Amino acid sequence: MRIDIITIHPQLLESPFQHSILKRSIEKGIVEVNLINLRDYSTQKQKQVDDYAFGGGAGMVMTIEPIANCINDLKSKNNYDEIIYTTPDGETLNQKHCNHFSTLNNIIILCGHYKGVDERVREHFITKEISIGDYVLSGGELAAAVLCDGIIRLIPGVLNDETSALSDSFQDDLLAPPVYSRPAEYNNWKVPEILLSGHSANIDKWRFEKSLERTQQRRPDLFDKYKSGH
Ligand code: 6GU
């Protein structure tokens, strides 16, 4: 999979890809991530990529020309399955989006900034608009990093134990059950006996019940969705 990220702060996005699972996915050649500096596509003297909003009002707008130049340049070299724009007024990212994006070959992520991009970019270039939740960030870069992490870890071969992505919270609309490790007793706080029993059928049953219980208590909305689908 090839992910081209268009940003005015490429350095802000370096670190997430230099560690742990994302780093390994790149080293293994499963993913290629390119950080593209939007300013490189500005034709202005000062490499400007924003301007005042027509009609007035506070805040700058990301202008269409550098973005169009950049996306057209990328499109002349690759075919893209999705061109995603990170913006607080997009669809709220969920596991279904991540599952879908993880099956694609080439995507572009355009990181939003200021008061947003010229609407014509959204109309004519963008195929999907994604938010990571109902709060406002100072830019789309951290949202793009979250999106990439959510996608990349699902690509076959990225996680060592492929089944571990399948038992994630949300993958089947249920939260994951509690987990424990050594020591079996700490401060007189004991690990549930059943997990030490070695009886895998009983353990699976216990984990499933805990998943149900936890989802019902913490996320009644997810629990209703789960029940309606089963
Ligand atoms: Cl994608 N961008 C910004 N600026 N703020 C956000 C967001 C994105 N998602 C949630 N808040």
GROMACS .gro file of C-alpha atoms and ligand atoms in nm:
model
  241
    1MET     CA    1   0.000   0.000   0.000
    2ARG     CA    2   0.117   0.348  -0.085
    3ILE     CA    3   0.007   0.640   0.135
    4ASP     CA    4   0.091   0.992   0.015
    5ILE     CA    5   0.030   1.253   0.283
    6ILE     CA    6   0.004   1.616   0.174
    7THR     CA    7   0.084   1.852   0.462
    8ILE     CA    8   0.227   2.192   0.548
    9HIS     CA    9   0.409   2.027   0.844
   10PRO     CA   10   0.584   1.715   0.711
   11GLN     CA   11   0.817   1.701   1.013
   12LEU     CA   12   0.521   1.673   1.247
   13LEU     CA   13   0.437   1.342   1.078
   14GLU     CA   14   0.782   1.183   1.078
   15SER     CA   15   0.792   1.035   1.425
   16PRO     CA   16   0.474   0.819   1.411
   17PHE     CA   17   0.629   0.622   1.124
   18GLN     CA   18   0.971   0.585   1.289
   19HIS     CA   19   0.867   0.352   1.571
   20SER     CA   20   0.708   0.021   1.651
   21ILE     CA   21   0.455  -0.139   1.418
   22LEU     CA   22   0.435   0.140   1.159
   23LYS     CA   23   0.814   0.149   1.128
   24ARG     CA   24   0.825  -0.229   1.085
   25SER     CA   25   0.549  -0.225   0.820
   26ILE     CA   26   0.758   0.020   0.616
   27GLU     CA   27   1.079  -0.180   0.665
   28LYS     CA   28   0.901  -0.496   0.553
   29GLY     CA   29   0.794  -0.317   0.234
   30ILE     CA   30   0.424  -0.369   0.309
   31VAL     CA   31   0.360   0.006   0.321
   32GLU     CA   32   0.523   0.307   0.160
   33VAL     CA   33   0.451   0.643   0.324
   34ASN     CA   34   0.547   0.965   0.147
   35LEU     CA   35   0.530   1.298   0.328
   36ILE     CA   36   0.472   1.570   0.072
   37ASN     CA   37   0.527   1.935   0.161
   38LEU     CA   38   0.240   2.133   0.012
   39ARG     CA   39   0.460   2.444   0.001
   40ASP     CA   40   0.672   2.273  -0.267
   41TYR     CA   41   0.370   2.315  -0.498
   42SER     CA   42   0.312   2.683  -0.425
   43THR     CA   43   0.395   2.916  -0.714
   44GLN     CA   44   0.406   3.220  -0.484
   45LYS     CA   45   0.728   3.396  -0.387
   46GLN     CA   46   0.683   3.325  -0.017
   47LYS     CA   47   0.560   2.968  -0.081
   48GLN     CA   48   0.221   3.079   0.048
   49VAL     CA   49  -0.055   2.816   0.057
   50ASP     CA   50  -0.334   3.017   0.224
   51ASP     CA   51  -0.528   3.338   0.165
   52TYR     CA   52  -0.818   3.542   0.301
   53ALA     CA   53  -1.171   3.406   0.268
   54PHE     CA   54  -1.389   3.568   0.003
   55GLY     CA   55  -1.678   3.742   0.176
   56GLY     CA   56  -1.467   3.820   0.481
   57GLY     CA   57  -1.455   3.667   0.825
   58ALA     CA   58  -1.174   3.558   1.051
   59GLY     CA   59  -0.929   3.287   0.948
   60MET     CA   60  -0.733   3.189   0.642
   61VAL     CA   61  -0.831   2.935   0.377
   62MET     CA   62  -0.601   2.680   0.212
   63THR     CA   63  -0.604   2.784  -0.153
   64ILE     CA   64  -0.689   2.553  -0.443
   65GLU     CA   65  -0.385   2.607  -0.666
   66PRO     CA   66  -0.103   2.439  -0.468
   67ILE     CA   67  -0.336   2.154  -0.368
   68ALA     CA   68  -0.453   2.102  -0.727
   69ASN     CA   69  -0.094   2.115  -0.854
   70CYS     CA   70   0.013   1.860  -0.595
   71ILE     CA   71  -0.277   1.617  -0.642
   72ASN     CA   72  -0.257   1.640  -1.023
   73ASP     CA   73   0.116   1.568  -1.008
   74LEU     CA   74   0.056   1.261  -0.788
   75LYS     CA   75  -0.232   1.143  -1.008
   76SER     CA   76  -0.010   1.164  -1.316
   77LYS     CA   77   0.218   0.902  -1.154
   78ASN     CA   78  -0.024   0.675  -0.965
   79ASN     CA   79  -0.387   0.568  -0.962
   80TYR     CA   80  -0.553   0.647  -0.632
   81ASP     CA   81  -0.839   0.453  -0.472
   82GLU     CA   82  -0.930   0.731  -0.227
   83ILE     CA   83  -0.827   1.093  -0.172
   84ILE     CA   84  -0.900   1.159   0.193
   85TYR     CA   85  -0.928   1.502   0.358
   86THR     CA   86  -0.887   1.519   0.737
   87THR     CA   87  -1.137   1.770   0.873
   88PRO     CA   88  -1.350   1.806   1.188
   89ASP     CA   89  -1.666   1.816   0.973
   90GLY     CA   90  -1.591   1.481   0.804
   91GLU     CA   91  -1.737   1.137   0.882
   92THR     CA   92  -1.627   1.024   1.227
   93LEU     CA   93  -1.360   0.757   1.181
   94ASN     CA   94  -1.463   0.407   1.286
   95GLN     CA   95  -1.333   0.051   1.247
   96LYS     CA   96  -1.532  -0.002   0.926
   97HIS     CA   97  -1.350   0.290   0.762
   98CYS     CA   98  -1.016   0.144   0.874
   99ASN     CA   99  -1.107  -0.202   0.742
  100HIS     CA  100  -1.204  -0.052   0.406
  101PHE     CA  101  -0.897   0.171   0.369
  102SER     CA  102  -0.667  -0.118   0.465
  103THR     CA  103  -0.775  -0.308   0.151
  104LEU     CA  104  -0.669  -0.028  -0.090
  105ASN     CA  105  -0.351   0.004  -0.295
  106ASN     CA  106  -0.289   0.378  -0.316
  107ILE     CA  107  -0.436   0.661  -0.112
  108ILE     CA  108  -0.372   1.032  -0.065
  109ILE     CA  109  -0.438   1.202   0.268
  110LEU     CA  110  -0.468   1.582   0.257
  111CYS     CA  111  -0.421   1.736   0.601
  112GLY     CA  112  -0.655   2.027   0.666
  113HIS     CA  113  -0.546   2.355   0.829
  114TYR     CA  114  -0.659   2.708   0.913
  115LYS     CA  115  -1.032   2.755   0.842
  116GLY     CA  116  -1.022   2.465   0.597
  117VAL     CA  117  -0.963   2.427   0.224
  118ASP     CA  118  -1.133   2.605  -0.063
  119GLU     CA  119  -1.462   2.419  -0.112
  120ARG     CA  120  -1.374   2.345  -0.477
  121VAL     CA  121  -1.095   2.112  -0.358
  122ARG     CA  122  -1.352   1.911  -0.166
  123GLU     CA  123  -1.594   1.905  -0.459
  124HIS     CA  124  -1.349   1.809  -0.731
  125PHE     CA  125  -1.061   1.614  -0.574
  126ILE     CA  126  -1.162   1.468  -0.239
  127THR     CA  127  -1.338   1.130  -0.229
  128LYS     CA  128  -1.369   1.091   0.150
  129GLU     CA  129  -1.372   1.336   0.443
  130ILE     CA  130  -1.266   1.200   0.780
  131SER     CA  131  -1.278   1.342   1.134
  132ILE     CA  132  -1.133   1.156   1.434
  133GLY     CA  133  -1.392   1.282   1.683
  134ASP     CA  134  -1.603   1.569   1.805
  135TYR     CA  135  -1.332   1.809   1.919
  136VAL     CA  136  -1.111   2.051   1.728
  137LEU     CA  137  -0.739   1.997   1.668
  138SER     CA  138  -0.501   2.265   1.546
  139GLY     CA  139  -0.448   2.077   1.220
  140GLY     CA  140  -0.521   1.753   1.036
  141GLU     CA  141  -0.172   1.602   1.083
  142LEU     CA  142  -0.234   1.419   1.409
  143ALA     CA  143  -0.565   1.298   1.270
  144ALA     CA  144  -0.379   1.167   0.962
  145ALA     CA  145  -0.135   0.983   1.191
  146VAL     CA  146  -0.425   0.825   1.381
  147LEU     CA  147  -0.590   0.725   1.053
  148CYS     CA  148  -0.266   0.570   0.918
  149ASP     CA  149  -0.210   0.371   1.237
  150GLY     CA  150  -0.567   0.241   1.230
  151ILE     CA  151  -0.528   0.135   0.867
  152ILE     CA  152  -0.173  -0.002   0.857
  153ARG     CA  153  -0.203  -0.239   1.152
  154LEU     CA  154  -0.485  -0.420   0.967
  155ILE     CA  155  -0.284  -0.498   0.654
  156PRO     CA  156  -0.196  -0.871   0.645
  157GLY     CA  157   0.164  -0.932   0.748
  158VAL     CA  158   0.194  -0.616   0.960
  159LEU     CA  159   0.100  -0.768   1.295
  160ASN     CA  160   0.297  -1.077   1.394
  161ASP     CA  161  -0.003  -1.257   1.536
  162GLU     CA  162  -0.261  -1.192   1.269
  163THR     CA  163  -0.544  -1.306   1.488
  164SER     CA  164  -0.476  -1.026   1.735
  165ALA     CA  165  -0.633  -0.764   1.506
  166LEU     CA  166  -0.943  -0.983   1.486
  167SER     CA  167  -0.994  -0.973   1.863
  168ASP     CA  168  -0.966  -0.593   1.885
  169SER     CA  169  -1.232  -0.392   2.055
  170PHE     CA  170  -1.483  -0.274   1.789
  171GLN     CA  171  -1.391  -0.537   1.529
  172ASP     CA  172  -1.714  -0.720   1.615
  173ASP     CA  173  -1.891  -0.426   1.785
  174LEU     CA  174  -1.783  -0.549   2.129
  175LEU     CA  175  -1.517  -0.407   2.360
  176ALA     CA  176  -1.224  -0.638   2.438
  177PRO     CA  177  -1.229  -0.830   2.769
  178PRO     CA  178  -0.988  -0.746   3.056
  179VAL     CA  179  -0.639  -0.899   3.036
  180TYR     CA  180  -0.391  -1.000   3.308
  181SER     CA  181  -0.028  -1.109   3.328
  182ARG     CA  182   0.222  -1.218   3.592
  183PRO     CA  183   0.232  -1.211   3.887
  184ALA     CA  184  -0.089  -1.403   3.957
  185GLU     CA  185  -0.112  -1.216   4.285
  186TYR     CA  186   0.008  -0.864   4.360
  187ASN     CA  187  -0.071  -0.678   4.684
  188ASN     CA  188  -0.331  -0.947   4.747
  189TRP     CA  189  -0.499  -0.847   4.418
  190LYS     CA  190  -0.568  -1.175   4.242
  191VAL     CA  191  -0.603  -1.266   3.875
  192PRO     CA  192  -0.941  -1.435   3.808
  193GLU     CA  193  -0.897  -1.806   3.887
  194ILE     CA  194  -1.042  -1.924   3.556
  195LEU     CA  195  -0.757  -1.765   3.357
  196LEU     CA  196  -0.509  -1.985   3.546
  197SER     CA  197  -0.714  -2.302   3.492
  198GLY     CA  198  -0.580  -2.394   3.149
  199HIS     CA  199  -0.934  -2.482   3.037
  200SER     CA  200  -0.950  -2.293   2.707
  201ALA     CA  201  -1.322  -2.343   2.636
  202ASN     CA  202  -1.413  -2.202   2.978
  203ILE     CA  203  -1.166  -1.916   2.931
  204ASP     CA  204  -1.316  -1.827   2.592
  205LYS     CA  205  -1.663  -1.831   2.748
  206TRP     CA  206  -1.547  -1.608   3.036
  207ARG     CA  207  -1.383  -1.362   2.796
  208PHE     CA  208  -1.694  -1.342   2.581
  209GLU     CA  209  -1.913  -1.280   2.886
  210LYS     CA  210  -1.676  -1.006   3.008
  211SER     CA  211  -1.683  -0.848   2.661
  212LEU     CA  212  -2.062  -0.840   2.669
  213GLU     CA  213  -2.071  -0.706   3.026
  214ARG     CA  214  -1.812  -0.437   2.956
  215THR     CA  215  -1.981  -0.325   2.636
  216GLN     CA  216  -2.323  -0.309   2.801
  217GLN     CA  217  -2.186  -0.100   3.091
  218ARG     CA  218  -1.955   0.132   2.902
  219ARG     CA  219  -2.099   0.157   2.553
  220PRO     CA  220  -2.473   0.085   2.554
  221ASP     CA  221  -2.489   0.224   2.199
  222LEU     CA  222  -2.246  -0.044   2.076
  223PHE     CA  223  -2.423  -0.311   2.278
  224ASP     CA  224  -2.757  -0.235   2.110
  225LYS     CA  225  -2.586  -0.249   1.769
  226TYR     CA  226  -2.428  -0.584   1.859
  227LYS     CA  227  -2.759  -0.733   1.978
  228SER     CA  228  -2.944  -0.616   1.667
  229GLY     CA  229  -2.687  -0.790   1.447
  230HIS     CA  230  -2.688  -1.124   1.636
  2316GU    CL1  231  -0.942   1.545   1.100
  2316GU     N1  232  -0.888   1.785   1.196
  2316GU     C1  233  -0.895   1.880   1.291
  2316GU     N2  234  -0.835   1.997   1.268
  2316GU     N3  235  -0.958   1.864   1.406
  2316GU     C2  236  -1.016   1.745   1.425
  2316GU     C3  237  -1.014   1.642   1.332
  2316GU     C4  238  -0.947   1.665   1.216
  2316GU     N4  239  -1.081   1.538   1.380
  2316GU     C5  240  -1.124   1.577   1.499
  2316GU     N5  241  -1.087   1.701   1.526
   0.00000   0.00000   0.00000
